[in-house]
Amino acid sequence: QKEVEQDPGPLSVPEGAIVSLNCTYSNSAFQYFMWYRQYSRKGPELLMYTYSSGNKEDGRFTAQVDKSSKYISLFIRDSQPSDSATYLCAMSDNAGGTSYGKLTFGQGTILTVHP
Amino acid sequence: KAGVTQTPRYLIKTRGQQVTLSCSPISGHRSVSWYQQTPGQGLQFLFEYFSETQRNKGNFPGRFSGRQFSNSRSEMNVSTLELGDSALYLCASSLEGLGFYNEQFFGPGTRLTVL
Protein backbone atom coordinates (compact mmCIF):
# COMPACT_ATOMS: atom_id res chain seq x y z
CA GLN A 1 0.00 0.00 0.00
CA LYS A 2 1.29 3.43 -0.92
CA GLU A 3 1.96 5.97 1.82
CA VAL A 4 -0.17 8.54 -0.02
CA GLU A 5 -3.28 7.65 -1.99
CA GLN A 6 -4.87 10.00 -4.49
CA ASP A 7 -7.67 9.29 -6.95
CA PRO A 8 -6.10 9.74 -10.39
CA GLY A 9 -9.40 10.70 -11.98
CA PRO A 10 -9.62 11.97 -14.62
CA LEU A 11 -11.98 14.65 -13.42
CA SER A 12 -13.92 16.76 -15.91
CA VAL A 13 -16.01 19.74 -14.77
CA PRO A 14 -17.71 22.73 -16.40
CA GLU A 15 -16.28 26.19 -16.01
CA GLY A 16 -17.38 27.81 -12.75
CA ALA A 17 -17.76 24.54 -10.86
CA ILE A 18 -16.29 23.86 -7.43
CA VAL A 19 -13.63 21.19 -7.61
CA SER A 20 -12.68 18.94 -4.69
CA LEU A 21 -9.42 17.01 -4.74
CA ASN A 22 -8.41 14.64 -1.96
CA CYS A 23 -5.59 12.54 -0.61
CA THR A 24 -5.30 10.10 2.22
CA TYR A 25 -2.06 9.04 3.88
CA SER A 26 -0.83 6.45 6.30
CA ASN A 27 2.36 7.96 7.77
CA SER A 28 1.43 9.81 10.95
CA ALA A 29 4.86 11.53 10.95
CA PHE A 30 3.86 13.77 8.04
CA GLN A 31 3.56 17.35 9.22
CA TYR A 32 3.78 19.40 6.04
CA PHE A 33 1.17 19.11 3.34
CA MET A 34 1.43 20.60 -0.10
CA TRP A 35 -0.50 20.81 -3.32
CA TYR A 36 1.37 21.09 -6.59
CA ARG A 37 -0.01 21.80 -10.03
CA GLN A 38 1.64 20.35 -13.11
CA TYR A 39 0.86 21.47 -16.62
CA SER A 40 1.70 19.28 -19.56
CA ARG A 41 5.44 19.22 -20.34
CA LYS A 42 6.24 21.27 -17.23
CA GLY A 43 7.55 20.54 -13.77
CA PRO A 44 5.24 20.74 -10.75
CA GLU A 45 4.73 24.17 -9.18
CA LEU A 46 3.69 24.74 -5.59
CA LEU A 47 0.12 25.94 -5.15
CA MET A 48 -0.34 25.80 -1.41
CA TYR A 49 1.20 24.36 1.71
CA THR A 50 -0.20 23.77 5.17
CA TYR A 51 1.50 22.85 8.40
CA SER A 52 -0.30 20.36 10.61
CA SER A 53 -4.11 20.49 10.72
CA GLY A 54 -6.37 23.32 9.66
CA ASN A 55 -7.50 25.33 6.68
CA LYS A 56 -5.68 27.76 4.45
CA GLU A 57 -7.20 29.96 1.78
CA ASP A 58 -5.52 31.69 -1.15
CA GLY A 59 -7.83 33.32 -3.66
CA ARG A 60 -9.93 30.62 -5.29
CA PHE A 61 -7.99 27.83 -3.57
CA THR A 62 -8.60 26.36 -0.11
CA ALA A 63 -6.48 23.63 1.43
CA GLN A 64 -7.72 21.56 4.35
CA VAL A 65 -5.80 19.12 6.53
CA ASP A 66 -7.40 16.70 8.97
CA LYS A 67 -4.55 14.87 10.69
CA SER A 68 -6.89 12.82 12.87
CA SER A 69 -8.37 11.26 9.73
CA LYS A 70 -5.11 11.43 7.74
CA TYR A 71 -6.99 13.24 4.99
CA ILE A 72 -6.20 16.38 3.02
CA SER A 73 -8.26 18.29 0.48
CA LEU A 74 -7.90 21.06 -2.05
CA PHE A 75 -10.95 23.02 -3.15
CA ILE A 76 -10.98 25.17 -6.26
CA ARG A 77 -13.83 27.66 -6.52
CA ASP A 78 -15.06 29.18 -9.77
CA SER A 79 -12.87 26.82 -11.77
CA GLN A 80 -11.42 28.11 -15.04
CA PRO A 81 -10.19 26.34 -18.17
CA SER A 82 -6.70 27.54 -17.20
CA ASP A 83 -6.97 25.33 -14.09
CA SER A 84 -6.84 22.26 -16.33
CA ALA A 85 -3.74 20.39 -15.15
CA THR A 86 -2.59 17.52 -12.99
CA TYR A 87 -2.87 18.22 -9.26
CA LEU A 88 -0.47 16.44 -6.96
CA CYS A 89 -0.62 16.26 -3.20
CA ALA A 90 2.73 15.97 -1.44
CA MET A 91 3.81 15.50 2.14
CA SER A 92 6.91 15.51 4.28
CA ASP A 93 8.01 15.26 7.85
CA ASN A 94 10.77 17.30 9.37
CA ALA A 95 12.70 14.72 11.29
CA GLY A 96 15.99 15.03 9.46
CA GLY A 97 17.72 11.91 8.20
CA THR A 98 15.33 10.19 5.85
CA SER A 99 13.33 13.42 5.48
CA TYR A 100 16.04 15.44 3.83
CA GLY A 101 14.86 16.77 0.50
CA LYS A 102 12.13 14.17 0.23
CA LEU A 103 8.53 14.80 -0.67
CA THR A 104 6.12 11.88 -0.88
CA PHE A 105 3.59 12.43 -3.63
CA GLY A 106 0.17 11.13 -4.44
CA GLN A 107 -0.50 9.72 -7.88
CA GLY A 108 -1.91 13.02 -9.15
CA THR A 109 -5.43 13.86 -10.35
CA ILE A 110 -5.92 14.98 -13.93
CA LEU A 111 -8.42 17.84 -14.01
CA THR A 112 -10.10 19.26 -17.11
CA VAL A 113 -12.27 22.35 -16.87
CA HIS A 114 -14.29 22.79 -20.05
CA PRO A 115 -15.80 26.11 -21.15
CA LYS B 1 15.77 35.04 -10.81
CA ALA B 2 16.32 32.12 -13.15
CA GLY B 3 14.48 28.94 -12.34
CA VAL B 4 15.75 25.39 -12.17
CA THR B 5 17.15 24.25 -15.49
CA GLN B 6 17.60 20.70 -16.69
CA THR B 7 19.49 19.41 -19.68
CA PRO B 8 18.86 17.78 -21.97
CA ARG B 9 15.09 18.04 -22.19
CA TYR B 10 14.71 14.87 -24.22
CA LEU B 11 16.84 11.75 -24.56
CA ILE B 12 16.49 8.50 -26.42
CA LYS B 13 18.74 5.63 -25.44
CA THR B 14 18.84 1.88 -25.96
CA ARG B 15 18.88 -0.85 -23.34
CA GLY B 16 22.24 -1.38 -21.73
CA GLN B 17 23.49 2.13 -22.33
CA GLN B 18 24.10 4.67 -19.63
CA VAL B 19 22.90 8.25 -19.38
CA THR B 20 23.80 11.41 -17.47
CA LEU B 21 21.27 14.13 -16.72
CA SER B 22 22.13 17.58 -15.48
CA CYS B 23 20.39 20.02 -13.16
CA SER B 24 21.24 23.62 -12.33
CA PRO B 25 19.45 24.85 -9.20
CA ILE B 26 18.19 28.31 -8.45
CA SER B 27 21.03 30.58 -7.41
CA GLY B 28 21.60 30.30 -3.67
CA HIS B 29 19.86 26.95 -3.30
CA ARG B 30 22.10 24.28 -1.86
CA SER B 31 19.76 21.29 -1.84
CA VAL B 32 18.96 19.35 -5.00
CA SER B 33 16.48 16.47 -5.04
CA TRP B 34 15.82 14.11 -7.93
CA TYR B 35 12.53 12.39 -8.72
CA GLN B 36 11.36 9.87 -11.28
CA GLN B 37 7.86 10.36 -12.67
CA THR B 38 6.03 7.56 -14.49
CA PRO B 39 2.33 7.05 -15.26
CA GLY B 40 2.22 3.91 -13.14
CA GLN B 41 4.18 4.96 -10.06
CA GLY B 42 3.81 8.73 -10.09
CA LEU B 43 6.58 10.86 -8.63
CA GLN B 44 9.13 8.88 -6.67
CA PHE B 45 12.07 10.29 -4.74
CA LEU B 46 15.47 9.18 -5.97
CA PHE B 47 17.99 11.06 -3.80
CA GLU B 48 18.96 14.41 -2.38
CA TYR B 49 22.28 16.23 -2.33
CA PHE B 50 23.37 19.07 -0.13
CA SER B 51 26.83 20.63 -0.12
CA GLU B 52 28.16 17.88 -2.38
CA THR B 53 26.95 15.13 -0.03
CA GLN B 54 24.14 12.67 -0.55
CA ARG B 55 21.96 13.06 2.51
CA ASN B 56 19.03 10.90 1.56
CA LYS B 57 18.22 8.13 -0.88
CA GLY B 58 15.01 6.52 -2.08
CA ASN B 59 14.35 2.90 -2.93
CA PHE B 60 16.03 2.64 -6.28
CA PRO B 61 18.72 0.19 -7.40
CA GLY B 62 22.38 1.11 -7.39
CA ARG B 63 22.25 1.74 -11.15
CA PHE B 64 20.90 5.15 -10.21
CA SER B 65 23.54 7.45 -8.84
CA GLY B 66 24.21 11.14 -8.58
CA ARG B 67 26.62 13.78 -7.51
CA GLN B 68 26.69 17.46 -6.70
CA PHE B 69 29.37 19.96 -7.49
CA SER B 70 30.67 22.83 -5.41
CA ASN B 71 28.43 25.29 -7.31
CA SER B 72 25.39 23.14 -6.31
CA ARG B 73 24.83 21.89 -9.84
CA SER B 74 23.92 18.23 -9.83
CA GLU B 75 24.04 15.29 -12.17
CA MET B 76 22.36 11.95 -12.03
CA ASN B 77 23.53 8.87 -13.85
CA VAL B 78 21.67 5.73 -14.80
CA SER B 79 23.80 2.81 -15.91
CA THR B 80 22.75 -0.30 -17.80
CA LEU B 81 19.45 1.20 -18.88
CA GLU B 82 16.30 -0.91 -18.79
CA LEU B 83 13.01 -0.34 -20.61
CA GLY B 84 11.39 0.45 -17.26
CA ASP B 85 13.70 3.43 -16.79
CA SER B 86 11.71 5.36 -19.38
CA ALA B 87 10.33 8.27 -17.40
CA LEU B 88 10.36 11.98 -16.76
CA TYR B 89 13.26 12.79 -14.44
CA LEU B 90 12.68 15.90 -12.39
CA CYS B 91 15.06 17.78 -10.22
CA ALA B 92 14.03 20.24 -7.54
CA SER B 93 16.07 22.74 -5.63
CA SER B 94 15.52 24.33 -2.25
CA LEU B 95 17.46 26.41 0.20
CA GLU B 96 18.13 23.73 2.78
CA GLY B 97 16.05 20.72 1.74
CA LEU B 98 14.26 20.22 5.03
CA GLY B 99 10.59 20.72 5.64
CA PHE B 100 8.13 23.09 4.13
CA TYR B 101 10.15 26.12 5.09
CA ASN B 102 12.24 25.18 2.15
CA GLU B 103 9.91 25.06 -0.81
CA GLN B 104 11.09 22.80 -3.58
CA PHE B 105 11.19 24.41 -6.99
CA PHE B 106 11.04 21.98 -9.85
CA GLY B 107 12.70 22.07 -13.23
CA PRO B 108 10.88 21.12 -16.43
CA GLY B 109 12.34 17.62 -16.38
CA THR B 110 14.26 15.40 -18.78
CA ARG B 111 12.13 12.96 -20.73
CA LEU B 112 14.13 9.73 -21.09
CA THR B 113 12.98 7.05 -23.51
CA VAL B 114 14.72 3.69 -23.46
CA LEU B 115 14.27 1.54 -26.57
PDB file of C-alpha atoms in Angstrom:
ATOM      1  CA  GLN A   1       0.000   0.000   0.000  1.00  0.00           C
ATOM      2  CA  LYS A   2       1.291   3.433  -0.922  1.00  0.00           C
ATOM      3  CA  GLU A   3       1.963   5.968   1.822  1.00  0.00           C
ATOM      4  CA  VAL A   4      -0.165   8.541  -0.016  1.00  0.00           C
ATOM      5  CA  GLU A   5      -3.281   7.651  -1.987  1.00  0.00           C
ATOM      6  CA  GLN A   6      -4.869   9.995  -4.493  1.00  0.00           C
ATOM      7  CA  ASP A   7      -7.667   9.288  -6.948  1.00  0.00           C
ATOM      8  CA  PRO A   8      -6.096   9.740 -10.388  1.00  0.00           C
ATOM      9  CA  GLY A   9      -9.398  10.704 -11.979  1.00  0.00           C
ATOM     10  CA  PRO A  10      -9.617  11.966 -14.618  1.00  0.00           C
ATOM     11  CA  LEU A  11     -11.980  14.649 -13.420  1.00  0.00           C
ATOM     12  CA  SER A  12     -13.921  16.759 -15.908  1.00  0.00           C
ATOM     13  CA  VAL A  13     -16.009  19.736 -14.768  1.00  0.00           C
ATOM     14  CA  PRO A  14     -17.709  22.725 -16.403  1.00  0.00           C
ATOM     15  CA  GLU A  15     -16.277  26.194 -16.005  1.00  0.00           C
ATOM     16  CA  GLY A  16     -17.376  27.813 -12.753  1.00  0.00           C
ATOM     17  CA  ALA A  17     -17.761  24.535 -10.859  1.00  0.00           C
ATOM     18  CA  ILE A  18     -16.293  23.858  -7.434  1.00  0.00           C
ATOM     19  CA  VAL A  19     -13.625  21.186  -7.606  1.00  0.00           C
ATOM     20  CA  SER A  20     -12.682  18.942  -4.693  1.00  0.00           C
ATOM     21  CA  LEU A  21      -9.422  17.005  -4.738  1.00  0.00           C
ATOM     22  CA  ASN A  22      -8.415  14.643  -1.958  1.00  0.00           C
ATOM     23  CA  CYS A  23      -5.592  12.537  -0.610  1.00  0.00           C
ATOM     24  CA  THR A  24      -5.296  10.099   2.223  1.00  0.00           C
ATOM     25  CA  TYR A  25      -2.063   9.041   3.876  1.00  0.00           C
ATOM     26  CA  SER A  26      -0.834   6.450   6.298  1.00  0.00           C
ATOM     27  CA  ASN A  27       2.358   7.958   7.771  1.00  0.00           C
ATOM     28  CA  SER A  28       1.432   9.809  10.953  1.00  0.00           C
ATOM     29  CA  ALA A  29       4.859  11.528  10.952  1.00  0.00           C
ATOM     30  CA  PHE A  30       3.856  13.765   8.041  1.00  0.00           C
ATOM     31  CA  GLN A  31       3.557  17.352   9.218  1.00  0.00           C
ATOM     32  CA  TYR A  32       3.777  19.398   6.036  1.00  0.00           C
ATOM     33  CA  PHE A  33       1.174  19.106   3.339  1.00  0.00           C
ATOM     34  CA  MET A  34       1.430  20.603  -0.104  1.00  0.00           C
ATOM     35  CA  TRP A  35      -0.498  20.810  -3.325  1.00  0.00           C
ATOM     36  CA  TYR A  36       1.374  21.091  -6.586  1.00  0.00           C
ATOM     37  CA  ARG A  37      -0.006  21.797 -10.029  1.00  0.00           C
ATOM     38  CA  GLN A  38       1.644  20.352 -13.108  1.00  0.00           C
ATOM     39  CA  TYR A  39       0.864  21.474 -16.616  1.00  0.00           C
ATOM     40  CA  SER A  40       1.704  19.279 -19.558  1.00  0.00           C
ATOM     41  CA  ARG A  41       5.442  19.224 -20.344  1.00  0.00           C
ATOM     42  CA  LYS A  42       6.238  21.275 -17.227  1.00  0.00           C
ATOM     43  CA  GLY A  43       7.546  20.541 -13.775  1.00  0.00           C
ATOM     44  CA  PRO A  44       5.239  20.744 -10.749  1.00  0.00           C
ATOM     45  CA  GLU A  45       4.729  24.167  -9.179  1.00  0.00           C
ATOM     46  CA  LEU A  46       3.690  24.736  -5.593  1.00  0.00           C
ATOM     47  CA  LEU A  47       0.117  25.937  -5.153  1.00  0.00           C
ATOM     48  CA  MET A  48      -0.342  25.804  -1.413  1.00  0.00           C
ATOM     49  CA  TYR A  49       1.196  24.357   1.706  1.00  0.00           C
ATOM     50  CA  THR A  50      -0.203  23.771   5.168  1.00  0.00           C
ATOM     51  CA  TYR A  51       1.495  22.852   8.397  1.00  0.00           C
ATOM     52  CA  SER A  52      -0.305  20.356  10.609  1.00  0.00           C
ATOM     53  CA  SER A  53      -4.112  20.492  10.721  1.00  0.00           C
ATOM     54  CA  GLY A  54      -6.368  23.319   9.655  1.00  0.00           C
ATOM     55  CA  ASN A  55      -7.500  25.325   6.676  1.00  0.00           C
ATOM     56  CA  LYS A  56      -5.680  27.762   4.452  1.00  0.00           C
ATOM     57  CA  GLU A  57      -7.202  29.963   1.777  1.00  0.00           C
ATOM     58  CA  ASP A  58      -5.521  31.689  -1.148  1.00  0.00           C
ATOM     59  CA  GLY A  59      -7.831  33.318  -3.664  1.00  0.00           C
ATOM     60  CA  ARG A  60      -9.929  30.618  -5.294  1.00  0.00           C
ATOM     61  CA  PHE A  61      -7.994  27.826  -3.570  1.00  0.00           C
ATOM     62  CA  THR A  62      -8.603  26.358  -0.114  1.00  0.00           C
ATOM     63  CA  ALA A  63      -6.479  23.626   1.426  1.00  0.00           C
ATOM     64  CA  GLN A  64      -7.715  21.565   4.354  1.00  0.00           C
ATOM     65  CA  VAL A  65      -5.805  19.120   6.527  1.00  0.00           C
ATOM     66  CA  ASP A  66      -7.395  16.697   8.974  1.00  0.00           C
ATOM     67  CA  LYS A  67      -4.554  14.867  10.690  1.00  0.00           C
ATOM     68  CA  SER A  68      -6.893  12.823  12.872  1.00  0.00           C
ATOM     69  CA  SER A  69      -8.367  11.260   9.729  1.00  0.00           C
ATOM     70  CA  LYS A  70      -5.108  11.425   7.738  1.00  0.00           C
ATOM     71  CA  TYR A  71      -6.990  13.238   4.986  1.00  0.00           C
ATOM     72  CA  ILE A  72      -6.204  16.381   3.024  1.00  0.00           C
ATOM     73  CA  SER A  73      -8.260  18.290   0.484  1.00  0.00           C
ATOM     74  CA  LEU A  74      -7.902  21.057  -2.054  1.00  0.00           C
ATOM     75  CA  PHE A  75     -10.950  23.020  -3.149  1.00  0.00           C
ATOM     76  CA  ILE A  76     -10.984  25.171  -6.260  1.00  0.00           C
ATOM     77  CA  ARG A  77     -13.832  27.660  -6.517  1.00  0.00           C
ATOM     78  CA  ASP A  78     -15.064  29.176  -9.772  1.00  0.00           C
ATOM     79  CA  SER A  79     -12.866  26.824 -11.775  1.00  0.00           C
ATOM     80  CA  GLN A  80     -11.422  28.115 -15.036  1.00  0.00           C
ATOM     81  CA  PRO A  81     -10.187  26.335 -18.175  1.00  0.00           C
ATOM     82  CA  SER A  82      -6.705  27.536 -17.197  1.00  0.00           C
ATOM     83  CA  ASP A  83      -6.975  25.327 -14.091  1.00  0.00           C
ATOM     84  CA  SER A  84      -6.838  22.256 -16.332  1.00  0.00           C
ATOM     85  CA  ALA A  85      -3.739  20.395 -15.150  1.00  0.00           C
ATOM     86  CA  THR A  86      -2.593  17.519 -12.985  1.00  0.00           C
ATOM     87  CA  TYR A  87      -2.870  18.221  -9.262  1.00  0.00           C
ATOM     88  CA  LEU A  88      -0.472  16.444  -6.956  1.00  0.00           C
ATOM     89  CA  CYS A  89      -0.615  16.256  -3.200  1.00  0.00           C
ATOM     90  CA  ALA A  90       2.731  15.968  -1.439  1.00  0.00           C
ATOM     91  CA  MET A  91       3.811  15.497   2.137  1.00  0.00           C
ATOM     92  CA  SER A  92       6.908  15.509   4.276  1.00  0.00           C
ATOM     93  CA  ASP A  93       8.006  15.257   7.848  1.00  0.00           C
ATOM     94  CA  ASN A  94      10.768  17.297   9.374  1.00  0.00           C
ATOM     95  CA  ALA A  95      12.697  14.719  11.288  1.00  0.00           C
ATOM     96  CA  GLY A  96      15.992  15.029   9.461  1.00  0.00           C
ATOM     97  CA  GLY A  97      17.718  11.912   8.203  1.00  0.00           C
ATOM     98  CA  THR A  98      15.331  10.187   5.855  1.00  0.00           C
ATOM     99  CA  SER A  99      13.333  13.417   5.481  1.00  0.00           C
ATOM    100  CA  TYR A 100      16.043  15.435   3.827  1.00  0.00           C
ATOM    101  CA  GLY A 101      14.862  16.766   0.496  1.00  0.00           C
ATOM    102  CA  LYS A 102      12.127  14.175   0.235  1.00  0.00           C
ATOM    103  CA  LEU A 103       8.526  14.804  -0.674  1.00  0.00           C
ATOM    104  CA  THR A 104       6.122  11.885  -0.880  1.00  0.00           C
ATOM    105  CA  PHE A 105       3.587  12.427  -3.633  1.00  0.00           C
ATOM    106  CA  GLY A 106       0.166  11.126  -4.438  1.00  0.00           C
ATOM    107  CA  GLN A 107      -0.495   9.722  -7.883  1.00  0.00           C
ATOM    108  CA  GLY A 108      -1.912  13.022  -9.149  1.00  0.00           C
ATOM    109  CA  THR A 109      -5.433  13.861 -10.347  1.00  0.00           C
ATOM    110  CA  ILE A 110      -5.923  14.977 -13.930  1.00  0.00           C
ATOM    111  CA  LEU A 111      -8.419  17.844 -14.007  1.00  0.00           C
ATOM    112  CA  THR A 112     -10.096  19.262 -17.114  1.00  0.00           C
ATOM    113  CA  VAL A 113     -12.270  22.350 -16.872  1.00  0.00           C
ATOM    114  CA  HIS A 114     -14.285  22.792 -20.048  1.00  0.00           C
ATOM    115  CA  PRO A 115     -15.799  26.114 -21.146  1.00  0.00           C
TER     116      PRO A 115
ATOM    117  CA  LYS B   1      15.773  35.041 -10.808  1.00  0.00           C
ATOM    118  CA  ALA B   2      16.325  32.123 -13.147  1.00  0.00           C
ATOM    119  CA  GLY B   3      14.477  28.937 -12.340  1.00  0.00           C
ATOM    120  CA  VAL B   4      15.752  25.393 -12.172  1.00  0.00           C
ATOM    121  CA  THR B   5      17.150  24.246 -15.487  1.00  0.00           C
ATOM    122  CA  GLN B   6      17.601  20.701 -16.686  1.00  0.00           C
ATOM    123  CA  THR B   7      19.490  19.411 -19.683  1.00  0.00           C
ATOM    124  CA  PRO B   8      18.860  17.777 -21.973  1.00  0.00           C
ATOM    125  CA  ARG B   9      15.088  18.043 -22.195  1.00  0.00           C
ATOM    126  CA  TYR B  10      14.706  14.866 -24.217  1.00  0.00           C
ATOM    127  CA  LEU B  11      16.844  11.755 -24.558  1.00  0.00           C
ATOM    128  CA  ILE B  12      16.489   8.502 -26.420  1.00  0.00           C
ATOM    129  CA  LYS B  13      18.743   5.628 -25.442  1.00  0.00           C
ATOM    130  CA  THR B  14      18.837   1.880 -25.958  1.00  0.00           C
ATOM    131  CA  ARG B  15      18.879  -0.847 -23.343  1.00  0.00           C
ATOM    132  CA  GLY B  16      22.238  -1.382 -21.729  1.00  0.00           C
ATOM    133  CA  GLN B  17      23.492   2.131 -22.334  1.00  0.00           C
ATOM    134  CA  GLN B  18      24.103   4.672 -19.626  1.00  0.00           C
ATOM    135  CA  VAL B  19      22.897   8.252 -19.377  1.00  0.00           C
ATOM    136  CA  THR B  20      23.798  11.406 -17.475  1.00  0.00           C
ATOM    137  CA  LEU B  21      21.269  14.126 -16.724  1.00  0.00           C
ATOM    138  CA  SER B  22      22.126  17.580 -15.480  1.00  0.00           C
ATOM    139  CA  CYS B  23      20.387  20.022 -13.159  1.00  0.00           C
ATOM    140  CA  SER B  24      21.245  23.623 -12.332  1.00  0.00           C
ATOM    141  CA  PRO B  25      19.446  24.846  -9.200  1.00  0.00           C
ATOM    142  CA  ILE B  26      18.190  28.311  -8.453  1.00  0.00           C
ATOM    143  CA  SER B  27      21.029  30.581  -7.409  1.00  0.00           C
ATOM    144  CA  GLY B  28      21.599  30.301  -3.667  1.00  0.00           C
ATOM    145  CA  HIS B  29      19.863  26.953  -3.305  1.00  0.00           C
ATOM    146  CA  ARG B  30      22.102  24.281  -1.860  1.00  0.00           C
ATOM    147  CA  SER B  31      19.764  21.286  -1.843  1.00  0.00           C
ATOM    148  CA  VAL B  32      18.957  19.348  -4.999  1.00  0.00           C
ATOM    149  CA  SER B  33      16.483  16.473  -5.043  1.00  0.00           C
ATOM    150  CA  TRP B  34      15.818  14.114  -7.931  1.00  0.00           C
ATOM    151  CA  TYR B  35      12.534  12.386  -8.721  1.00  0.00           C
ATOM    152  CA  GLN B  36      11.358   9.872 -11.281  1.00  0.00           C
ATOM    153  CA  GLN B  37       7.855  10.363 -12.672  1.00  0.00           C
ATOM    154  CA  THR B  38       6.025   7.556 -14.487  1.00  0.00           C
ATOM    155  CA  PRO B  39       2.327   7.052 -15.257  1.00  0.00           C
ATOM    156  CA  GLY B  40       2.221   3.912 -13.141  1.00  0.00           C
ATOM    157  CA  GLN B  41       4.183   4.964 -10.058  1.00  0.00           C
ATOM    158  CA  GLY B  42       3.815   8.733 -10.091  1.00  0.00           C
ATOM    159  CA  LEU B  43       6.582  10.858  -8.631  1.00  0.00           C
ATOM    160  CA  GLN B  44       9.131   8.885  -6.670  1.00  0.00           C
ATOM    161  CA  PHE B  45      12.072  10.287  -4.741  1.00  0.00           C
ATOM    162  CA  LEU B  46      15.474   9.179  -5.970  1.00  0.00           C
ATOM    163  CA  PHE B  47      17.992  11.063  -3.803  1.00  0.00           C
ATOM    164  CA  GLU B  48      18.964  14.413  -2.379  1.00  0.00           C
ATOM    165  CA  TYR B  49      22.279  16.233  -2.334  1.00  0.00           C
ATOM    166  CA  PHE B  50      23.373  19.071  -0.126  1.00  0.00           C
ATOM    167  CA  SER B  51      26.827  20.629  -0.124  1.00  0.00           C
ATOM    168  CA  GLU B  52      28.163  17.881  -2.381  1.00  0.00           C
ATOM    169  CA  THR B  53      26.953  15.127  -0.031  1.00  0.00           C
ATOM    170  CA  GLN B  54      24.142  12.674  -0.551  1.00  0.00           C
ATOM    171  CA  ARG B  55      21.955  13.056   2.513  1.00  0.00           C
ATOM    172  CA  ASN B  56      19.027  10.901   1.560  1.00  0.00           C
ATOM    173  CA  LYS B  57      18.217   8.127  -0.876  1.00  0.00           C
ATOM    174  CA  GLY B  58      15.014   6.522  -2.080  1.00  0.00           C
ATOM    175  CA  ASN B  59      14.347   2.897  -2.930  1.00  0.00           C
ATOM    176  CA  PHE B  60      16.031   2.637  -6.282  1.00  0.00           C
ATOM    177  CA  PRO B  61      18.724   0.187  -7.405  1.00  0.00           C
ATOM    178  CA  GLY B  62      22.382   1.108  -7.387  1.00  0.00           C
ATOM    179  CA  ARG B  63      22.249   1.739 -11.148  1.00  0.00           C
ATOM    180  CA  PHE B  64      20.898   5.151 -10.209  1.00  0.00           C
ATOM    181  CA  SER B  65      23.538   7.454  -8.843  1.00  0.00           C
ATOM    182  CA  GLY B  66      24.212  11.139  -8.585  1.00  0.00           C
ATOM    183  CA  ARG B  67      26.615  13.782  -7.510  1.00  0.00           C
ATOM    184  CA  GLN B  68      26.689  17.461  -6.704  1.00  0.00           C
ATOM    185  CA  PHE B  69      29.374  19.959  -7.494  1.00  0.00           C
ATOM    186  CA  SER B  70      30.671  22.833  -5.407  1.00  0.00           C
ATOM    187  CA  ASN B  71      28.426  25.287  -7.308  1.00  0.00           C
ATOM    188  CA  SER B  72      25.393  23.135  -6.310  1.00  0.00           C
ATOM    189  CA  ARG B  73      24.827  21.893  -9.845  1.00  0.00           C
ATOM    190  CA  SER B  74      23.919  18.232  -9.827  1.00  0.00           C
ATOM    191  CA  GLU B  75      24.039  15.291 -12.173  1.00  0.00           C
ATOM    192  CA  MET B  76      22.360  11.950 -12.034  1.00  0.00           C
ATOM    193  CA  ASN B  77      23.528   8.865 -13.846  1.00  0.00           C
ATOM    194  CA  VAL B  78      21.672   5.732 -14.797  1.00  0.00           C
ATOM    195  CA  SER B  79      23.802   2.805 -15.906  1.00  0.00           C
ATOM    196  CA  THR B  80      22.748  -0.304 -17.796  1.00  0.00           C
ATOM    197  CA  LEU B  81      19.452   1.201 -18.876  1.00  0.00           C
ATOM    198  CA  GLU B  82      16.301  -0.909 -18.789  1.00  0.00           C
ATOM    199  CA  LEU B  83      13.008  -0.338 -20.607  1.00  0.00           C
ATOM    200  CA  GLY B  84      11.394   0.455 -17.258  1.00  0.00           C
ATOM    201  CA  ASP B  85      13.700   3.430 -16.785  1.00  0.00           C
ATOM    202  CA  SER B  86      11.713   5.359 -19.376  1.00  0.00           C
ATOM    203  CA  ALA B  87      10.326   8.270 -17.397  1.00  0.00           C
ATOM    204  CA  LEU B  88      10.358  11.981 -16.760  1.00  0.00           C
ATOM    205  CA  TYR B  89      13.260  12.793 -14.444  1.00  0.00           C
ATOM    206  CA  LEU B  90      12.678  15.903 -12.388  1.00  0.00           C
ATOM    207  CA  CYS B  91      15.056  17.782 -10.218  1.00  0.00           C
ATOM    208  CA  ALA B  92      14.026  20.240  -7.545  1.00  0.00           C
ATOM    209  CA  SER B  93      16.073  22.738  -5.628  1.00  0.00           C
ATOM    210  CA  SER B  94      15.518  24.327  -2.255  1.00  0.00           C
ATOM    211  CA  LEU B  95      17.463  26.409   0.196  1.00  0.00           C
ATOM    212  CA  GLU B  96      18.128  23.734   2.778  1.00  0.00           C
ATOM    213  CA  GLY B  97      16.051  20.722   1.738  1.00  0.00           C
ATOM    214  CA  LEU B  98      14.264  20.219   5.026  1.00  0.00           C
ATOM    215  CA  GLY B  99      10.586  20.725   5.636  1.00  0.00           C
ATOM    216  CA  PHE B 100       8.129  23.089   4.126  1.00  0.00           C
ATOM    217  CA  TYR B 101      10.149  26.119   5.092  1.00  0.00           C
ATOM    218  CA  ASN B 102      12.242  25.182   2.150  1.00  0.00           C
ATOM    219  CA  GLU B 103       9.911  25.059  -0.813  1.00  0.00           C
ATOM    220  CA  GLN B 104      11.091  22.798  -3.576  1.00  0.00           C
ATOM    221  CA  PHE B 105      11.195  24.414  -6.994  1.00  0.00           C
ATOM    222  CA  PHE B 106      11.041  21.979  -9.852  1.00  0.00           C
ATOM    223  CA  GLY B 107      12.700  22.074 -13.225  1.00  0.00           C
ATOM    224  CA  PRO B 108      10.880  21.121 -16.428  1.00  0.00           C
ATOM    225  CA  GLY B 109      12.342  17.625 -16.383  1.00  0.00           C
ATOM    226  CA  THR B 110      14.263  15.403 -18.775  1.00  0.00           C
ATOM    227  CA  ARG B 111      12.134  12.960 -20.734  1.00  0.00           C
ATOM    228  CA  LEU B 112      14.129   9.726 -21.089  1.00  0.00           C
ATOM    229  CA  THR B 113      12.979   7.049 -23.509  1.00  0.00           C
ATOM    230  CA  VAL B 114      14.717   3.691 -23.460  1.00  0.00           C
ATOM    231  CA  LEU B 115      14.269   1.542 -26.572  1.00  0.00           C
TER     232      LEU B 115
END
